[in-house]
C-alpha atoms as one frame of an Amber mdcrd trajectory, in Angstrom:
protein
-131.538  99.824  -5.369-131.008 102.566  -2.897-131.072 103.048   0.972-134.982
 103.225   1.006-135.172  99.893  -0.861-132.673  98.310   1.575-134.753  99.389
   4.550-137.878  97.994   2.957-136.313  94.743   1.971-134.813  94.214   5.410
-138.124  95.185   7.053-139.921  92.436   5.040-137.330  90.020   6.467-137.892
  91.101  10.094-134.831  93.352  10.373-135.383  96.957  11.488-132.735  99.439
  10.541-132.543 103.253  10.455-132.394 104.758   6.944-129.758 107.241   8.051
-127.487 104.437   9.158-127.987 102.516   5.793-127.302 105.731   3.801-124.056
 106.244   5.773-122.847 102.697   5.115-123.728 102.929   1.357-121.797 106.128
   1.087-118.809 104.774   2.923-118.822 101.656   0.619-118.906 103.870  -2.394
-115.986 105.999  -1.222-113.770 102.978  -0.220-114.361 100.842  -3.325-115.163
 103.593  -5.891-118.385 101.889  -7.082-121.802 103.097  -8.071-124.789 103.442
  -5.705-126.556 100.382  -6.979-123.450  98.155  -6.398-122.783  99.651  -2.981
-126.417  99.176  -1.978-126.416  95.508  -2.866-123.237  94.989  -0.884-124.726
  96.731   2.160-127.931  94.763   1.934-125.944  91.502   1.809-123.914  92.625
   4.823-127.026  93.240   6.927-128.449  89.903   5.815-125.213  88.031   6.623
-124.961  89.591  10.103-128.626  88.635  10.788-128.131  85.125   9.591-130.788
  85.242   6.905-130.785  84.798   3.119-132.416  87.294   0.913-133.607  86.007
  -2.414-131.685  87.594  -5.283-133.643  89.373  -7.950-133.060  89.109 -11.678
-131.737  92.777 -11.545-128.622  91.629  -9.511-125.412  93.349 -10.577-123.310
  90.731 -12.227-119.623  90.691 -12.883-118.611  90.961 -16.520-115.765  88.839
 -17.955-113.198  91.310 -19.463-109.665  91.852 -20.390-107.628  94.527 -18.582
-107.769  97.018 -21.455-111.521  97.153 -21.059-111.587  97.964 -17.390-114.001
 100.742 -16.285-114.041 102.474 -12.906-116.687 101.173 -10.471-117.551  98.020
 -12.352-117.384  94.462 -10.929-115.547  92.115 -13.206-114.175  88.594 -13.713
-110.778  88.284 -15.295-107.989  85.784 -15.622-104.552  87.164 -14.873-100.952
  85.985 -14.289 -99.489  87.100 -11.003 -96.266  88.966 -11.803 -95.228  90.441
  -8.515 -96.360  90.328  -4.867 -95.210  93.260  -2.693 -94.005  93.146   0.853
 -97.005  94.374   2.986 -97.039  95.435   6.655-100.686  96.710   6.803-103.101
  94.790   9.016-106.080  95.422   6.701-104.330  94.052   3.504-103.520  90.381
   3.111-101.648  90.649  -0.221-100.915  93.335  -2.779 -99.118  92.965  -6.070
 -99.253  93.246  -9.879-101.047  90.824 -12.314-101.312  91.047 -15.991-102.650
  89.587 -19.253-101.741  90.158 -22.897-103.396  93.639 -22.790-101.629  95.156
 -19.796-101.092  94.993 -16.049-102.941  96.013 -12.920-102.384  96.470  -9.239
-104.421  94.093  -7.099-105.243  94.387  -3.411-106.598  91.484  -1.372-108.302
  92.958   1.744-108.481  91.149   5.072-112.231  90.820   4.746-111.767  88.502
   1.722-112.068  84.845   2.525-109.639  83.660  -0.218-106.386  81.623  -0.309
-103.018  83.172  -0.627-101.702  83.400  -4.144 -98.108  83.139  -5.434 -96.014
  84.855  -8.124 -96.168  82.970 -11.416 -99.636  81.606 -10.874-102.532  82.235
 -13.306-105.577  83.206 -11.245-109.245  83.582 -12.033-110.243  86.810 -10.186
-114.041  86.649  -9.769-116.298  89.450  -8.823-113.616  91.958  -8.133-114.145
  95.748  -8.232-112.219  98.076 -10.467-111.061 101.189  -8.555-108.204 103.116
 -10.326-105.972 105.216  -8.062-103.835 108.133  -9.241-104.521 107.064 -12.835
-103.168 103.578 -12.278-105.520 100.611 -12.954-106.315  98.640  -9.739-108.700
  95.934  -8.631-109.879  95.093  -5.107-110.607  91.618  -3.823-113.099  91.652
  -0.950-115.489  89.500   0.817-117.683  89.211  -2.306-114.782  88.026  -4.478
-113.424  84.563  -5.298-109.931  83.488  -6.454-109.088  80.222  -8.131-105.956
  78.880  -9.769-106.319  78.622 -13.611-104.531  76.497 -16.209-105.017  79.184
 -18.837-101.756  80.276 -20.516-101.116  84.024 -20.136 -98.384  85.562 -22.240
 -97.641  88.724 -20.249 -94.652  90.780 -21.276 -93.922  93.811 -18.990 -93.206
  97.200 -20.600 -89.596  98.331 -20.490 -88.527 101.933 -20.204 -85.321 103.955
 -19.742 -84.658 106.291 -16.864 -81.652 108.621 -16.841 -80.884 110.785 -13.820
 -78.798 111.420 -10.653 -78.834 109.047  -7.719 -80.022 110.963  -4.651 -80.272
 108.056  -2.207 -79.433 104.424  -1.559 -82.579 103.450   0.283 -83.056 101.358
   3.451 -83.401  97.677   2.461 -80.302  97.862   0.313 -77.112  95.995   1.084
 -77.241  92.634   3.030 -80.775  91.471   3.624 -82.368  88.135   4.650 -85.063
  86.278   2.789 -87.602  83.684   3.809 -86.321  80.211   2.877 -89.877  79.143
   1.861 -91.189  82.020  -0.242 -88.093  84.209  -0.690 -89.828  87.371   0.517
 -87.572  89.813   2.340 -87.845  89.544   6.134 -88.780  92.322   8.488 -87.047
  91.954  11.898 -86.573  88.345  11.237 -90.272  87.695  10.323 -91.910  86.657
   7.124 -95.503  87.885   6.567 -96.663  84.469   5.354 -94.409  82.133   7.401
 -93.740  84.009  10.662 -90.352  83.857  12.353 -87.837  81.964  10.201 -84.100
  81.428   9.824 -83.465  83.753   6.930 -81.200  83.275   3.941 -78.713  86.147
   3.139 -79.109  88.028  -0.083 -77.781  91.201  -1.697 -79.972  94.045  -2.983
 -79.662  97.680  -4.187 -82.543 100.215  -4.022 -81.711 103.537  -5.713 -83.717
 106.783  -5.705 -83.133 108.521  -9.086 -84.065 112.113  -9.949 -84.544 112.717
 -13.757 -85.234 116.314 -13.348 -88.986 115.869 -13.372 -89.688 113.280 -10.685
 -87.958 110.717  -8.451 -88.168 106.907  -9.181 -87.196 104.098  -6.954 -85.219
 101.406  -8.752 -84.543  97.964  -7.309 -81.754  95.674  -8.441 -81.551  92.057
  -7.444 -78.426  90.145  -6.369 -77.111  89.312  -9.874 -77.378  92.829 -11.193
 -76.111  94.302  -7.823 -72.972  92.104  -7.894 -72.425  93.065 -11.554 -72.522
  96.879 -11.149 -70.892  97.078  -7.685 -68.181  94.439  -8.166 -69.186  93.212
  -4.697 -70.315  89.571  -4.410 -72.522  88.272  -1.663 -69.549  86.483  -0.141
 -67.529  89.720  -0.207 -70.415  91.643   1.450 -70.714  88.921   4.191 -66.981
  89.138   4.908 -67.125  92.961   5.040 -70.015  92.810   7.561 -68.258  90.152
   9.631 -65.040  92.216   9.856 -66.996  95.323  10.907 -69.514  93.477  13.087
 -72.017  95.556  11.302 -74.254  94.745   8.286 -74.886  98.397   7.557 -71.384
  98.809   6.185 -72.530  97.167   2.894 -75.139  99.763   2.339 -72.669 102.472
   3.240 -70.326 101.173   0.514 -73.198 101.208  -2.000 -74.014 104.817  -0.945
 -70.410 105.941  -1.576 -70.545 104.226  -4.968 -73.736 105.742  -6.358 -75.081
 108.826  -4.570 -74.341 111.878  -6.637 -73.597 109.892  -9.743 -75.510 109.873
 -13.055 -76.905 106.526 -14.297 -78.965 105.182 -17.049 -81.243 102.293 -16.172
 -83.647 100.035 -18.060 -86.547  99.026 -15.824 -89.676  96.894 -16.014 -92.717
  98.992 -15.361 -94.645  96.917 -12.756 -97.180  99.578 -11.869 -95.662  99.693
  -8.371 -93.700 102.117  -6.151 -90.548 100.250  -7.011 -89.364  99.659 -10.627
 -87.312  96.445 -11.233 -84.036  97.159 -12.964 -82.788  94.907 -15.673 -79.825
  97.131 -16.686 -77.939  99.899 -14.834 -75.131 101.817 -16.580 -73.044 104.456
 -14.714 -72.514 107.626 -16.726 -69.860 109.435 -14.685 -70.119 112.484 -12.503
């Protein structure tokens, strides 16, 4: 199917559209979702039909999603896959509902749930059937997009996902904002932004301790995140100690300043879980001296 076929099909159903307009929408869909012309054309046709409140009979040549494992993903294809949700990122973009990492026994993938998708929110640890999602790798990393043509459903399938571990050795160049004392949502434990949780709105947050390091290994910079337990272990500063410091100084930023003095300019070795995200989750951090 192409723009000409869309115009003809819509015309037969009493909808008059300009071919140039259709071609523009098809091209925009291809660029945004990295799909082939046929897939984009079907999506645009369905959009016109939905807006007009009509139903167009589907032909036997309809593009169908293929059930696959992650290792068999190909750019521009529509697929069905069952994945375990490993990580959900904090998001502040209006056009994205959720973004995170999911995986199966063959690997992991970044998923993006767009605001156009009419699907329920998903949670870390759930196994989800991703139906009719499009594969659109970005910067060499596998990604899938969940849009208005997609469906999500909780699955009882057992997924044995084991994230890849790797070592990074380098110099700490920065203790990033979001380090030190933070507050988390008491419902979902997501970090709060100005007292607000993306899913649950304004809440009374619970204090937590976190460390985010930028490490330069001589080739590139990596952002490493350590949770409370590891942060307390390598800094010798417990959450109670950090709260007392902040209370004495009447300033929460003093905790991040203390972390900065401990790490910036120092060499460290860290073992991280490669979650295909901007931030790598540290499971070990070992100082190596000056």
